[in-house]
Coordinates of C-alpha atoms in Angstrom, one line a residue:
M44 CA -25.0 -13.4 -0.9
N45 CA -28.8 -12.7 -1.5
T46 CA -28.4 -9.4 0.9
F47 CA -25.3 -7.0 1.1
T48 CA -24.6 -5.6 4.5
D49 CA -22.0 -3.3 5.8
F50 CA -20.2 -6.1 7.3
D51 CA -20.0 -7.8 3.6
L52 CA -18.5 -4.4 2.4
K53 CA -15.7 -4.6 5.4
L54 CA -15.0 -8.3 4.3
L55 CA -14.7 -7.2 0.9
R56 CA -12.4 -4.3 1.7
V57 CA -10.0 -6.9 3.9
F58 CA -9.8 -9.3 0.8
K59 CA -8.9 -6.4 -1.3
A60 CA -6.1 -5.1 0.8
V61 CA -4.9 -8.8 1.3
T62 CA -4.7 -8.9 -2.4
D63 CA -3.2 -5.6 -2.8
C64 CA -0.7 -6.6 -0.4
G65 CA -0.1 -10.1 -1.8
G66 CA -0.8 -12.1 1.3
L67 CA -2.4 -12.4 4.5
S68 CA 0.8 -11.7 6.9
V69 CA 2.1 -8.8 4.7
A70 CA -1.7 -7.5 5.1
E71 CA -1.4 -7.3 8.7
S72 CA 0.4 -3.9 9.4
A73 CA -1.8 -2.3 6.4
L74 CA -5.1 -3.6 8.0
N75 CA -3.8 -3.4 11.8
I76 CA -5.5 -6.6 12.2
N77 CA -4.1 -9.7 13.4
L78 CA -3.3 -12.6 11.2
S79 CA -5.9 -15.0 12.4
T80 CA -8.7 -12.4 12.2
I81 CA -7.7 -11.3 8.5
S82 CA -7.8 -15.4 7.9
T83 CA -11.2 -15.6 9.7
Y84 CA -12.7 -12.7 7.7
I85 CA -11.6 -14.2 4.4
S86 CA -13.1 -17.5 5.3
D87 CA -16.2 -15.7 6.3
L88 CA -16.5 -14.0 3.0
E89 CA -15.8 -17.3 1.0
L90 CA -18.7 -18.8 3.0
R91 CA -21.4 -16.0 2.5
L92 CA -20.1 -15.7 -1.3
G93 CA -20.0 -19.5 -1.7
F94 CA -17.0 -20.0 -3.6
K95 CA -13.1 -20.1 -2.8
L96 CA -11.8 -16.7 -3.1
C97 CA -7.8 -17.7 -2.7
N98 CA -5.2 -20.5 -2.0
R99 CA -3.2 -19.4 1.0
G100 CA -0.8 -21.6 2.9
R101 CA 3.0 -22.5 2.7
S102 CA 2.9 -22.6 -1.2
G103 CA 1.8 -18.6 -0.9
F104 CA -1.0 -16.5 -1.5
Q105 CA -2.9 -17.0 -5.1
L106 CA -6.4 -16.0 -6.2
T107 CA -8.6 -18.7 -7.6
P108 CA -10.1 -17.7 -11.1
E109 CA -13.5 -16.4 -9.0
G110 CA -11.3 -14.6 -6.6
R111 CA -9.4 -12.9 -9.5
L112 CA -12.8 -11.8 -11.3
L113 CA -14.2 -10.4 -7.7
Y114 CA -11.2 -8.5 -7.2
Q115 CA -11.5 -6.9 -10.6
N116 CA -14.7 -6.1 -10.0
L117 CA -14.4 -4.7 -6.6
D118 CA -12.6 -1.6 -7.2
N119 CA -15.5 -0.4 -9.4
L120 CA -17.8 -1.2 -6.3
L121 CA -15.5 1.1 -4.0
M122 CA -15.5 3.7 -6.4
S123 CA -19.1 3.7 -6.8
I124 CA -19.7 4.1 -3.1
E125 CA -17.1 6.9 -2.6
E126 CA -18.7 8.9 -5.9
F127 CA -22.1 8.4 -4.1
R128 CA -21.2 10.0 -1.0
I129 CA -19.6 12.8 -3.0
E130 CA -22.9 13.4 -4.8
V131 CA -24.8 13.2 -1.4
G132 CA -22.6 16.0 0.2
K133 CA -23.3 18.0 -2.9
I134 CA -26.9 17.5 -2.7
K135 CA -26.9 18.7 0.9
N136 CA -24.6 21.6 -0.2
R137 CA -22.2 21.3 3.0
I138 CA -19.4 19.1 4.1
S139 CA -20.4 16.1 5.9
G140 CA -19.9 12.1 5.6
E141 CA -16.4 10.9 6.7
L142 CA -12.5 11.9 6.1
S143 CA -10.1 9.2 6.4
I144 CA -6.5 10.7 6.8
G145 CA -3.3 8.9 7.2
V146 CA 0.0 10.3 8.6
V147 CA 3.3 9.2 9.3
D148 CA 4.4 9.0 13.2
N149 CA 5.6 11.7 15.2
T150 CA 4.9 15.0 13.4
L151 CA 3.1 17.1 16.2
S152 CA 6.7 18.3 17.0
D153 CA 6.9 19.7 13.3
D154 CA 6.1 23.5 13.4
R155 CA 5.7 23.3 9.4
L156 CA 2.7 20.5 9.5
K157 CA 0.1 22.1 11.8
L158 CA -2.1 19.2 11.8
P159 CA -4.2 20.2 14.7
E160 CA -4.9 23.4 13.3
A161 CA -6.0 22.1 9.9
I162 CA -8.6 19.7 11.5
Q163 CA -9.8 22.5 13.9
A164 CA -10.6 24.7 10.5
V165 CA -12.3 21.6 9.0
K166 CA -14.5 20.9 11.6
E167 CA -15.4 24.6 12.0
R168 CA -16.6 24.4 8.5
A169 CA -18.2 20.8 9.1
S170 CA -19.4 20.1 12.5
D171 CA -21.0 16.9 11.3
L172 CA -17.8 15.4 9.3
F173 CA -16.5 12.1 11.1
I174 CA -13.1 12.1 10.9
K175 CA -10.6 9.0 11.2
L176 CA -7.1 9.7 11.8
E177 CA -4.4 6.6 11.5
I178 CA -0.7 6.6 12.2
K179 CA 0.9 4.4 9.3
S180 CA 4.2 4.0 7.7
T181 CA 4.2 5.5 4.1
H182 CA 3.8 2.2 2.6
E183 CA 0.9 1.5 4.8
I184 CA -0.5 4.7 3.6
E185 CA 0.2 4.0 0.4
T186 CA -1.7 0.6 0.3
A187 CA -4.6 2.0 2.3
L188 CA -5.1 4.6 -0.3
L189 CA -5.1 1.8 -3.2
G190 CA -7.4 0.0 -1.0
R191 CA -9.8 2.9 -0.8
S192 CA -9.7 2.8 3.1
L193 CA -8.2 6.3 3.4
N194 CA -8.8 9.6 1.5
I195 CA -5.8 11.5 2.0
G196 CA -2.3 10.7 3.2
I197 CA 0.5 12.6 4.6
G198 CA 4.3 11.8 4.7
P199 CA 7.5 11.6 3.1
F200 CA 7.3 9.1 0.0
R201 CA 10.5 8.1 -1.6
K202 CA 8.9 6.5 -4.8
Q203 CA 5.7 7.7 -6.2
H204 CA 2.9 4.9 -7.0
P205 CA 1.4 5.3 -10.8
Q206 CA -2.1 5.3 -9.4
L207 CA -1.8 8.2 -6.8
I208 CA -1.2 11.7 -7.1
Y209 CA 1.3 13.5 -4.9
E210 CA 2.0 17.2 -3.8
T211 CA 4.6 18.5 -2.4
L212 CA 4.0 20.4 1.1
Y213 CA 7.2 21.4 2.5
E214 CA 10.8 19.8 3.3
E215 CA 11.8 18.1 6.5
T216 CA 15.5 18.2 7.6
L217 CA 17.1 14.6 8.8
N218 CA 20.1 14.8 11.1
L219 CA 22.5 12.1 12.0
Y220 CA 22.4 11.7 15.9
C221 CA 24.2 10.0 18.9
S222 CA 23.7 10.0 22.8
S223 CA 25.9 11.9 25.0
K224 CA 26.7 8.5 26.2
H225 CA 27.8 7.2 22.8
A226 CA 31.6 6.3 22.7
L227 CA 31.8 8.7 19.4
F228 CA 30.8 11.7 21.7
E229 CA 32.9 10.7 24.9
S230 CA 35.9 10.1 23.0
E231 CA 36.4 12.2 19.9
G232 CA 35.7 15.8 21.3
P233 CA 33.6 18.3 19.1
L234 CA 31.4 16.2 16.7
L235 CA 31.9 18.7 14.0
D236 CA 35.5 17.9 13.9
I237 CA 35.6 14.3 13.4
P238 CA 36.8 13.0 10.4
V239 CA 34.1 11.0 8.4
E240 CA 36.6 8.1 7.8
R241 CA 37.0 7.6 11.2
M242 CA 33.0 6.7 11.9
G243 CA 33.5 3.4 9.8
G244 CA 31.7 0.3 12.0
L245 CA 29.6 2.5 14.0
D246 CA 26.4 0.5 14.8
Y247 CA 23.6 2.3 13.0
V248 CA 19.7 2.0 13.4
S249 CA 17.7 1.8 10.2
R250 CA 14.1 2.5 9.9
G251 CA 12.3 -0.5 8.4
Y252 CA 10.0 1.8 6.2
L253 CA 13.2 3.9 4.9
R254 CA 12.2 7.3 5.7
E255 CA 15.5 8.5 5.0
A256 CA 16.5 9.9 1.6
K257 CA 19.2 8.3 -0.5
M258 CA 22.1 7.6 1.8
H259 CA 25.4 9.3 1.8
D260 CA 28.1 7.3 0.2
Y261 CA 30.1 7.0 3.5
M262 CA 26.8 5.4 5.1
E263 CA 28.3 2.2 3.6
Y264 CA 30.8 2.3 6.1
F265 CA 28.2 2.1 9.1
K266 CA 27.0 -1.3 10.2
V267 CA 23.5 -1.7 10.1
A268 CA 22.6 -3.3 13.7
A269 CA 19.0 -2.7 14.2
T270 CA 16.1 -2.4 12.3
V271 CA 12.7 -0.6 13.7
H272 CA 9.4 0.9 12.2
N273 CA 8.8 4.2 13.9
M274 CA 10.7 7.2 15.2
E275 CA 10.1 6.6 18.8
A276 CA 12.1 3.4 18.6
V277 CA 14.9 5.1 16.7
A278 CA 15.3 7.5 19.6
A279 CA 15.2 5.0 22.3
L280 CA 18.3 3.0 20.6
I281 CA 19.9 6.4 20.0
L282 CA 19.7 7.3 23.8
S283 CA 20.8 3.9 24.8
G284 CA 24.6 5.2 23.6
R285 CA 25.2 2.3 21.5
F286 CA 23.5 3.4 18.2
V287 CA 23.9 6.3 15.7
G288 CA 20.6 7.0 13.7
Y289 CA 18.7 9.6 11.7
L290 CA 15.7 11.5 13.2
P291 CA 13.9 14.8 12.0
A292 CA 15.4 17.8 13.4
H293 CA 12.0 18.9 15.1
Y294 CA 11.9 15.6 16.9
A295 CA 15.2 15.2 18.2
Q296 CA 15.2 18.9 19.6
Q297 CA 13.6 17.7 22.9
W298 CA 16.7 15.8 23.6
V299 CA 19.3 18.1 22.1
G300 CA 18.1 20.9 24.0
T301 CA 18.8 19.2 27.2
G302 CA 22.2 17.7 26.1
H303 CA 21.1 14.0 26.1
M304 CA 21.4 13.7 22.1
H305 CA 23.9 15.5 19.7
V306 CA 24.0 16.1 15.9
I307 CA 26.9 14.2 14.1
K308 CA 28.4 16.7 11.1
P309 CA 25.4 18.3 10.2
A310 CA 27.1 19.7 7.0
F311 CA 28.1 16.5 5.6
F312 CA 25.0 14.1 6.8
S313 CA 22.0 16.4 7.2
Q314 CA 19.2 15.7 4.6
Q315 CA 16.2 17.0 3.0
V316 CA 13.3 14.8 2.4
Q317 CA 10.0 16.4 0.9
F318 CA 6.8 15.7 2.7
C319 CA 3.7 15.6 0.4
S320 CA 0.1 14.8 0.5
V321 CA -1.1 11.8 -1.7
R322 CA -4.4 10.7 -3.0
R323 CA -6.0 8.5 -5.7
K324 CA -5.7 9.5 -9.4
D325 CA -8.9 8.0 -10.5
T326 CA -11.3 9.3 -7.7
E327 CA -12.9 12.7 -7.4
V328 CA -11.5 14.3 -4.3
S329 CA -14.6 14.8 -1.7
S330 CA -15.4 18.4 -0.6
A331 CA -14.4 17.0 3.0
A332 CA -11.0 16.2 1.5
Q333 CA -10.5 19.3 -0.6
A334 CA -11.2 21.3 2.7
F335 CA -8.6 19.5 4.5
L336 CA -5.8 20.0 1.8
A337 CA -7.0 23.7 1.6
A338 CA -6.6 23.8 5.4
I339 CA -3.0 22.3 5.2
R340 CA -1.8 24.4 2.6
S341 CA -2.8 27.6 4.4
T342 CA -0.9 26.6 7.4
L343 CA 2.3 26.4 5.4
S344 CA 1.9 29.8 4.1

């Protein structure tokens, strides 16, 4: 590699994300790129570098000694690029450059997180700022932050990664719901009065990225009959009349208000999950990221 281009940087970011995820197939969702394209990118990078980076196949993903050395030095490169952007912004004495934000799905109906208003406030201060907004799972947000393809993440993170800083913003209420077509609703009368012990064996839809907080003891009696990866899919299965599942109260209200969905024993099953902002520990917060976080906080007050 005699010259270094933007495309080379893109390939290096892909390689880092694949390594962070532990394999090409695992990195598909984090990168939002299909497996064949990821494989092509890695092969292109190996060709441009002149050495093999990793072994990938039925035996699994494993870095070569050369790939391990490159990976160890890559973090320094990406950090230097981000620091350079920050310093250039300071020289210009204004907010500019790029701000990459990752947020979990279906937050627009949440009155607590006024994301459009926060973005509006930042753009009023920085008209030249380029914003990249991505909808991801909590795991994908953390992976992207570690790979330096995101600056800020927002979501309900169950565990905290040691290389990231989490700041609690507010709490979100999750309720257990069923459809008005569900046998539980049709045969048992008021859902508030149903003994929990009589709910055993109900088909339950689980989210693959586990947005739910620690499950209540009685949840062990439910049968996990479907696994999905976003809230719209949870809602669709609940509305089918065959499943119960958790949804944020603000998101489910559009169906509760029309009588198509009902809360199941909220005093027993309702949960509170913390929404946090998250960023890297080892990277100085850019002026754009600072402005965005300040705007988010101001909308909560």
